[in-house]
Amino acid sequence: MKILTLKIALLLTTAHFSLAQPALKAEEYRPRYHFTPPKNWINDPNGTIYANGEYHLFYQHNPFGNEWGHMSWGHATSKDLIRWQHLPLAIPEFTSADGKSQTAIFSGSTVVDKNNQSGLCPVGTKDCMVAIYTGNVSAGGKQTAQYQNLAYSADKGRTWTEYAHNPVLDLHTKEFRDPNVFWYAPGRKWLMAVIKPTDHQAAFYESVNLKDWKLLSLFGPMGDTTRVWECPALFEVPVEGSSAKKWVLTVSSGHRQKNYLAMQYFVGDFDGKTFTPQRQNEILYVDEGKDFYAGIPFNDRPTNRRKPIMIGWLNDWEYANKIPTTPFKGAMSVPRELSLQNTPQGYRLVQTPISLAAFRKKVTTITNMTVDKPTPLGYAGESYELEATITVGSAKKVGIRLLKSGAEESVLTYDTATQTLSFDRTHSGNVTFSDRFPSIESVRVAPQNGRLKLHLLVDKSIIEIFANDGQRVMTDLVFPTKHEGNIELFSDGGAAVFDALTVWEVK
């Protein structure tokens, strides 16, 4: 057995703690309150868990460069999910003993094995933290295998040891990845959801010791199969207005109508063996923007918290390596609390960002403002939270221009005739690095008693949009070349009333 952190961790900087990361030079697109690494590439969140009084975020990371490669697990911890302490690399890519192959550390999850029942950690370990990840094996520059491995930590995730008898689950295929493991209390066992990507299937396994796994069932193909499936998660979500819960299965894949990557979800029942969706032919998406992917919930949240919390990677594989950020590339969403609404169309996911109240300062508030032409708000900034309630009135279109510097702007528009909310980033700044980046994304949002509610998280290069209390969500990156950061309200074809609008600067 070997300590995985030794070779690479010594090359990295020591722990770094800050909300705004002031120890680094302030880069043009570094967000203030969204997680980013100190430097280099990141993608999928991994191993998200609450343990020993802190949240752990592991993530796909290239410790050597600002593009995808040398996949390893980065690591950070937090008490509040906003301020993060960066820790040394957790589990690095490693080379076989004969030097002929490399194993990259692909996506996975972590669990806490109470009292070390698996025997993985040294005798006497109270809580053994276990990582279950995909080992992606390559030789001569070609991928040769994907299987599931274990690593374990007896010191709260600070150092990791590879299990001597890896792999623990191997189908002898090149496409089998992203295990998501959790403790299933009714059956007193561990459950794993893992993906067979090209088969568009989620496979469910059980284990009593984390080392020996038995197949329970397969789910799929179903829903959107336009792209390979990745990064599954199976978890219970409370139904609003009741004490009921339903099971939700999320899968990262594609968006059939919009032809880009996205996350889809299925709502149904799980009996400890088989997941049964509520409707066979339903296709539902977590986020209708282009830049939310591979989201997973945090395991083992405190028992007094009913709602699961999900965090996702903010980028898109169509241009992920090309986005103009340095010395880092990639960010995570503000974590989102999840619930379900029981609607006439079936259960629907509701997402609301965790509270930023402890980090914000109110700077602008308006009430009952009638808007029938472009109206500057009188606030300029690039990292803020905005909430608005709008009575659409006689307007044909009403909206907000964000991060506006002259003709450079990111535009959120509501069309009252079609009841669609659109986000236009075609004139948002630097859009030339990829022909797949300029876009206008739309989603249907029905008004509530003639009103539209918006909750926006704007953070330098990130815009997260929550409509009607999180019933619809869009997330998109933007890269302004000018930084006046103005906000402008507008209405076309009639007047709309901004019943209430508040902007908080986020520190």
XYZ file of C-alpha atoms in Angstrom:
507
model
C 0.000 0.000 0.000
C 1.141 3.558 -0.559
C 0.237 7.039 0.600
C -1.115 8.659 -2.536
C -0.534 12.264 -1.543
C 3.223 12.058 -1.116
C 4.544 12.545 -4.657
C 2.389 15.429 -5.784
C 1.208 17.158 -2.616
C 4.745 18.330 -1.834
C 4.699 20.295 -5.074
C 1.603 22.232 -4.109
C 1.157 25.306 -1.997
C 0.009 25.092 1.609
C -3.588 25.596 2.701
C -5.174 28.874 1.657
C -8.253 30.386 3.330
C -10.404 33.265 2.147
C -13.767 34.136 0.677
C -12.256 36.441 -1.959
C -8.847 34.696 -2.031
C -6.808 37.916 -1.525
C -3.491 36.052 -1.324
C -3.733 35.675 -5.096
C -3.632 38.530 -7.557
C -7.206 39.630 -8.324
C -7.881 38.091 -11.729
C -10.388 39.616 -14.088
C -12.921 36.779 -13.976
C -12.306 35.232 -10.559
C -15.724 35.105 -8.815
C -15.996 36.457 -5.284
C -18.417 34.002 -3.676
C -18.351 30.964 -5.981
C -15.745 28.284 -5.337
C -12.665 28.286 -7.567
C -9.283 26.589 -7.093
C -6.202 28.727 -6.402
C -4.937 27.730 -9.838
C -5.327 25.213 -12.675
C -8.196 23.217 -14.092
C -11.215 21.793 -12.242
C -14.371 20.003 -13.346
C -16.824 17.653 -11.578
C -17.428 18.007 -7.832
C -16.569 14.715 -6.117
C -16.906 13.181 -2.665
C -19.171 15.910 -1.287
C -19.914 15.132 2.346
C -20.525 16.676 5.777
C -18.256 15.049 8.344
C -16.748 16.030 11.697
C -18.394 19.444 11.641
C -17.188 20.487 8.198
C -18.236 20.183 4.587
C -15.776 18.471 2.264
C -15.574 19.278 -1.431
C -13.327 17.088 -3.521
C -13.162 17.809 -7.227
C -11.642 16.755 -10.519
C -8.395 18.665 -10.809
C -5.291 18.940 -12.970
C -2.483 19.933 -10.567
C -0.122 20.655 -13.462
C -2.056 22.839 -15.884
C -5.046 24.980 -16.781
C -6.667 22.483 -19.161
C -8.130 19.011 -18.629
C -5.579 16.288 -17.895
C -3.809 14.319 -15.113
C -7.140 13.912 -13.318
C -6.717 13.893 -9.560
C -8.871 14.858 -6.587
C -8.450 18.378 -5.255
C -9.808 19.087 -1.781
C -11.328 21.940 0.214
C -13.361 22.211 3.420
C -15.882 24.715 4.731
C -18.071 25.429 7.749
C -20.682 27.397 5.772
C -20.381 26.285 2.098
C -19.232 29.757 1.011
C -15.817 30.302 2.634
C -13.473 27.454 1.713
C -10.119 26.328 3.036
C -7.989 24.918 0.250
C -6.100 21.772 1.269
C -3.295 19.838 -0.425
C -4.174 17.456 -3.235
C -6.108 14.508 -1.828
C -5.784 11.638 -4.316
C -3.381 12.130 -7.244
C -3.096 10.263 -10.513
C -0.597 7.425 -10.108
C 1.591 5.154 -12.227
C 1.607 1.357 -12.058
C 4.505 -0.432 -10.396
C 5.877 -1.509 -13.774
C 5.578 2.024 -15.143
C 3.509 0.914 -18.122
C 0.132 2.472 -17.242
C -1.337 5.478 -15.476
C -4.507 5.552 -13.398
C -6.347 8.854 -13.363
C -8.676 9.524 -10.440
C -12.066 10.065 -12.078
C -15.306 11.050 -10.364
C -16.766 9.369 -7.305
C -18.015 9.890 -3.768
C -16.979 9.652 -0.131
C -18.684 8.123 2.891
C -17.913 7.929 6.597
C -17.670 4.341 7.836
C -18.727 4.668 11.474
C -16.435 2.763 13.831
C -14.451 1.441 10.854
C -16.778 -1.507 10.244
C -15.086 -2.183 6.883
C -11.702 -2.608 8.552
C -10.098 -0.411 5.920
C -8.589 2.091 8.364
C -6.153 1.181 11.144
C -7.597 -0.507 14.236
C -9.005 2.047 16.641
C -10.111 4.528 13.967
C -13.460 5.970 15.047
C -14.687 7.333 11.725
C -13.003 5.980 8.612
C -13.527 8.201 5.571
C -13.710 6.119 2.391
C -13.505 7.412 -1.172
C -15.057 5.338 -3.948
C -13.835 6.561 -7.323
C -13.360 5.469 -10.916
C -9.857 4.447 -11.834
C -9.365 5.454 -15.464
C -6.460 3.419 -16.772
C -4.445 4.401 -19.833
C -1.350 3.017 -21.479
C 0.566 4.473 -24.381
C -1.827 7.420 -24.428
C -4.898 5.210 -24.917
C -7.655 4.498 -22.425
C -7.748 0.800 -21.561
C -10.138 0.378 -18.621
C -12.522 1.986 -16.144
C -13.336 0.353 -12.810
C -14.185 1.321 -9.246
C -11.466 1.759 -6.624
C -11.284 2.580 -2.915
C -9.030 4.868 -0.929
C -9.362 5.571 2.787
C -8.409 8.192 5.336
C -8.095 7.957 9.110
C -7.388 11.687 9.602
C -10.585 13.404 8.425
C -9.663 13.307 4.765
C -6.270 14.995 5.039
C -4.239 12.037 3.755
C -5.370 9.038 1.738
C -4.188 5.471 1.217
C -5.058 3.337 -1.778
C -6.809 0.053 -0.959
C -4.370 -2.792 -1.602
C -6.929 -4.974 -3.424
C -8.334 -2.500 -5.944
C -10.414 -2.628 -8.035
C -13.465 -3.538 -5.978
C -15.872 -3.485 -8.943
C -14.719 -4.246 -12.461
C -16.844 -5.108 -15.510
C -13.746 -5.267 -17.755
C -14.915 -2.412 -19.935
C -13.627 1.024 -20.908
C -16.954 2.732 -20.096
C -18.068 2.241 -16.466
C -17.742 5.196 -14.123
C -18.745 7.792 -11.517
C -19.871 5.758 -8.457
C -22.146 7.587 -6.044
C -22.369 5.736 -2.712
C -24.516 6.369 0.355
C -25.707 4.526 3.478
C -29.210 3.053 3.051
C -30.463 2.812 6.620
C -33.621 0.695 5.994
C -31.458 -2.116 4.608
C -28.396 -1.413 6.777
C -26.162 -1.460 3.724
C -24.208 0.725 1.358
C -25.774 1.490 -2.015
C -23.980 2.551 -5.153
C -25.364 4.207 -8.273
C -22.824 3.944 -11.094
C -23.078 4.618 -14.822
C -22.714 2.500 -17.937
C -22.302 5.573 -20.156
C -22.821 4.299 -23.690
C -25.659 1.986 -22.599
C -27.491 4.960 -21.012
C -27.959 2.946 -17.849
C -27.538 3.520 -14.139
C -26.559 0.359 -12.270
C -27.410 -0.088 -8.580
C -25.177 -2.208 -6.322
C -25.197 -3.069 -2.614
C -22.445 -3.856 -0.116
C -22.135 -4.390 3.627
C -18.387 -3.677 3.772
C -17.653 -1.291 0.849
C -15.320 -3.895 -0.634
C -17.672 -6.541 -2.056
C -20.483 -5.352 -4.333
C -23.578 -7.162 -5.622
C -25.671 -5.970 -8.584
C -29.273 -5.141 -7.642
C -30.828 -3.674 -10.778
C -30.386 -1.533 -13.875
C -32.254 1.634 -14.801
C -32.521 2.828 -18.409
C -32.221 3.540 -21.222
C -34.838 6.202 -20.519
C -35.315 9.943 -20.826
C -32.713 11.871 -22.775
C -30.188 9.566 -24.467
C -28.730 12.051 -26.959
C -25.349 12.013 -25.175
C -23.548 9.511 -22.955
C -24.714 9.360 -19.344
C -22.420 10.399 -16.485
C -22.297 11.330 -12.782
C -25.396 9.727 -11.237
C -26.864 10.487 -7.827
C -29.811 8.831 -6.077
C -31.274 10.587 -3.029
C -34.486 11.421 -1.185
C -36.067 14.863 -1.573
C -38.890 16.290 0.588
C -42.195 17.273 -1.018
C -43.183 20.843 -0.176
C -46.259 21.253 2.010
C -46.161 17.683 3.312
C -44.072 15.228 5.285
C -43.630 13.023 2.218
C -40.408 12.349 0.355
C -39.689 10.992 -3.113
C -36.543 9.554 -4.593
C -34.721 11.539 -7.263
C -32.171 10.116 -9.694
C -29.979 12.680 -11.481
C -27.827 11.952 -14.508
C -25.551 14.282 -16.453
C -26.038 13.832 -20.180
C -27.421 16.111 -22.908
C -30.339 18.377 -23.722
C -32.409 16.940 -26.553
C -34.018 20.195 -27.670
C -31.036 22.502 -27.240
C -28.187 20.226 -28.354
C -25.797 20.865 -25.498
C -24.779 19.154 -22.276
C -27.195 19.248 -19.353
C -28.425 17.383 -16.290
C -31.688 15.471 -16.301
C -33.607 14.071 -13.360
C -36.167 11.373 -12.699
C -38.616 11.347 -9.770
C -39.928 8.064 -8.428
C -39.701 5.374 -5.780
C -36.846 3.199 -4.550
C -37.378 -0.001 -2.567
C -33.756 -0.697 -1.705
C -33.211 -2.544 -4.954
C -35.028 -0.949 -7.894
C -35.731 2.649 -8.851
C -39.149 3.123 -10.478
C -39.826 6.514 -12.129
C -43.202 8.218 -11.750
C -43.592 8.549 -15.519
C -41.841 6.498 -18.159
C -41.603 9.037 -20.988
C -40.903 12.236 -19.077
C -37.747 14.285 -19.708
C -36.895 16.841 -17.031
C -33.786 19.018 -16.760
C -32.177 20.357 -13.605
C -30.878 23.587 -15.164
C -31.851 25.149 -18.510
C -28.638 27.164 -18.926
C -25.494 25.950 -20.664
C -23.125 25.899 -17.720
C -24.356 23.629 -14.926
C -23.179 20.004 -15.028
C -22.233 16.990 -12.898
C -24.098 18.244 -9.828
C -24.218 15.942 -6.790
C -25.634 16.311 -3.250
C -23.642 16.378 -0.021
C -23.775 13.097 1.889
C -24.576 12.967 5.620
C -26.039 16.433 6.158
C -27.104 17.098 9.779
C -30.304 15.209 10.566
C -32.245 18.400 11.347
C -31.878 19.554 7.742
C -34.575 18.031 5.513
C -33.491 19.383 2.164
C -30.494 17.939 0.330
C -27.910 20.400 -0.964
C -26.413 20.033 -4.447
C -23.316 21.670 -5.923
C -22.431 21.574 -9.617
C -19.589 22.360 -12.027
C -20.032 25.624 -13.936
C -18.708 25.089 -17.444
C -19.562 23.199 -20.634
C -17.435 20.577 -22.362
C -18.099 22.234 -25.739
C -15.720 25.068 -24.803
C -14.500 24.204 -21.308
C -10.776 24.254 -22.147
C -11.121 27.559 -24.022
C -12.787 29.885 -21.526
C -10.580 32.976 -20.931
C -9.745 32.540 -17.235
C -6.311 32.284 -15.687
C -4.574 30.965 -13.607
C -7.678 28.882 -12.868
C -10.264 27.302 -15.140
C -13.626 26.176 -13.799
C -15.871 27.063 -10.860
C -18.618 25.559 -8.724
C -22.162 26.803 -8.266
C -23.418 28.300 -5.067
C -24.820 25.184 -3.346
C -28.574 24.739 -3.849
C -31.223 23.371 -1.517
C -33.585 20.950 -3.270
C -37.253 20.192 -2.759
C -40.158 18.885 -4.864
C -43.497 20.430 -5.752
C -46.444 18.170 -6.481
C -47.959 19.820 -9.564
C -50.752 18.716 -11.940
C -47.988 17.691 -14.355
C -46.211 15.592 -11.726
C -43.418 16.191 -9.234
C -41.030 18.992 -10.170
C -37.663 19.908 -8.684
C -37.351 23.268 -6.912
C -33.897 24.766 -6.328
C -32.965 27.672 -4.081
C -29.422 28.896 -3.388
C -28.216 28.685 0.182
C -28.430 31.947 2.082
C -25.733 34.546 1.466
C -27.137 36.848 4.170
C -24.005 36.678 6.306
C -21.857 37.946 3.428
C -23.962 40.674 1.854
C -24.613 44.387 2.278
C -27.823 45.982 0.997
C -26.986 48.728 -1.457
C -30.141 49.420 -3.472
C -33.873 48.976 -2.886
C -36.779 50.178 -5.022
C -40.527 49.633 -4.683
C -43.453 50.169 -7.047
C -41.349 51.529 -9.901
C -43.189 51.757 -13.234
C -40.866 51.022 -16.145
C -41.809 51.743 -19.751
C -38.364 52.564 -21.161
C -34.707 51.746 -20.392
C -34.164 52.804 -16.772
C -30.715 52.659 -15.131
C -30.894 51.284 -11.614
C -28.165 53.497 -10.240
C -25.972 50.666 -9.014
C -22.746 49.371 -10.536
C -20.968 46.204 -9.493
C -19.970 42.740 -10.599
C -20.557 40.550 -7.516
C -24.020 40.853 -6.060
C -27.330 39.178 -5.301
C -30.541 40.609 -6.767
C -34.166 39.791 -5.981
C -37.090 41.288 -7.892
C -40.853 40.894 -8.090
C -42.327 42.227 -11.328
C -45.952 42.808 -12.321
C -45.756 42.329 -16.083
C -48.782 44.571 -16.732
C -49.282 45.622 -20.347
C -45.673 45.050 -21.354
C -44.929 42.696 -24.198
C -41.427 42.221 -22.856
C -39.808 43.165 -19.577
C -36.343 42.485 -18.261
C -32.994 43.426 -16.770
C -29.721 44.195 -18.514
C -26.847 42.940 -16.349
C -23.129 43.773 -16.345
C -23.849 46.559 -18.803
C -20.988 48.669 -20.181
C -22.282 50.565 -23.197
C -23.344 48.048 -25.828
C -21.800 45.195 -23.836
C -24.510 43.509 -21.750
C -26.047 40.247 -20.587
C -29.803 40.449 -21.040
C -32.575 38.686 -19.137
C -35.943 39.075 -20.921
C -39.453 37.872 -20.138
C -41.836 37.550 -23.107
C -45.393 37.848 -21.827
C -47.043 36.344 -24.925
C -45.027 33.138 -24.902
C -44.369 33.150 -21.134
C -40.685 32.504 -21.748
C -37.703 33.765 -19.812
C -34.604 34.171 -22.002
C -30.972 34.879 -21.262
C -28.942 36.463 -24.071
C -25.155 36.481 -23.764
C -24.374 37.133 -27.428
C -23.168 40.660 -26.550
C -21.870 39.882 -23.054
C -18.188 40.575 -23.797
C -15.639 38.018 -24.955
C -17.690 35.494 -26.933
C -15.196 34.710 -29.719
C -13.134 31.973 -28.044
C -15.656 29.345 -29.236
C -18.423 29.439 -31.831
C -20.515 27.355 -29.394
C -20.395 29.989 -26.656
C -22.645 32.845 -27.895
C -26.191 31.789 -27.059
C -29.745 32.746 -26.181
C -31.344 30.226 -23.834
C -35.046 30.217 -22.989
C -37.366 28.412 -20.598
C -41.100 28.650 -20.056
C -42.074 30.379 -16.812
C -45.756 30.939 -16.068
C -46.449 34.134 -14.083
C -47.904 33.798 -10.591
C -50.934 36.070 -10.202
C -49.556 38.245 -12.978
C -46.122 38.475 -11.351
C -42.660 37.167 -12.129
C -40.158 36.604 -9.330
C -36.433 36.630 -10.049
C -33.485 35.739 -7.828
C -30.112 36.391 -9.479
C -26.590 35.554 -8.347
C -24.152 37.652 -10.378
C -20.467 37.077 -9.705
C -17.901 38.466 -12.155
C -18.153 35.697 -14.782
C -21.130 33.719 -13.440
C -24.870 34.375 -13.569
C -27.251 31.980 -11.792
C -30.939 32.709 -12.446
C -33.729 31.352 -10.214
C -37.257 32.139 -11.396
C -40.462 31.925 -9.344
C -38.809 30.694 -6.147
C -36.556 28.239 -7.946
C -39.150 26.520 -10.113
C -36.944 27.241 -13.129
C -33.179 27.728 -13.149
C -30.639 28.861 -15.754
C -26.889 29.139 -15.215
C -24.491 30.718 -17.707
C -20.940 32.040 -17.818
C -20.136 35.494 -19.201
C -16.813 37.255 -19.773
C -17.200 41.051 -19.907
C -14.282 42.925 -21.462
C -15.458 46.172 -19.842
C -16.287 46.367 -16.185
C -18.707 49.214 -15.523
C -21.165 46.635 -14.217
C -24.312 48.712 -14.652
C -27.861 47.386 -14.219
C -30.676 48.598 -16.456
C -34.383 47.796 -16.223
C -36.505 47.839 -19.366
C -39.970 47.212 -20.726
C -41.181 47.070 -24.352
C -44.679 47.451 -25.779
C -46.204 48.717 -22.546
C -45.415 49.358 -18.911
C -44.378 46.883 -16.210
C -44.097 47.546 -12.499
C -41.102 46.470 -10.450
C -43.031 45.937 -7.229
C -39.827 45.327 -5.293
C -36.175 45.032 -6.206
C -33.201 44.745 -3.884
C -29.504 44.464 -4.655
C -27.006 43.224 -2.068
C -23.300 43.503 -2.679
C -21.684 40.220 -1.651
C -18.418 40.556 0.255
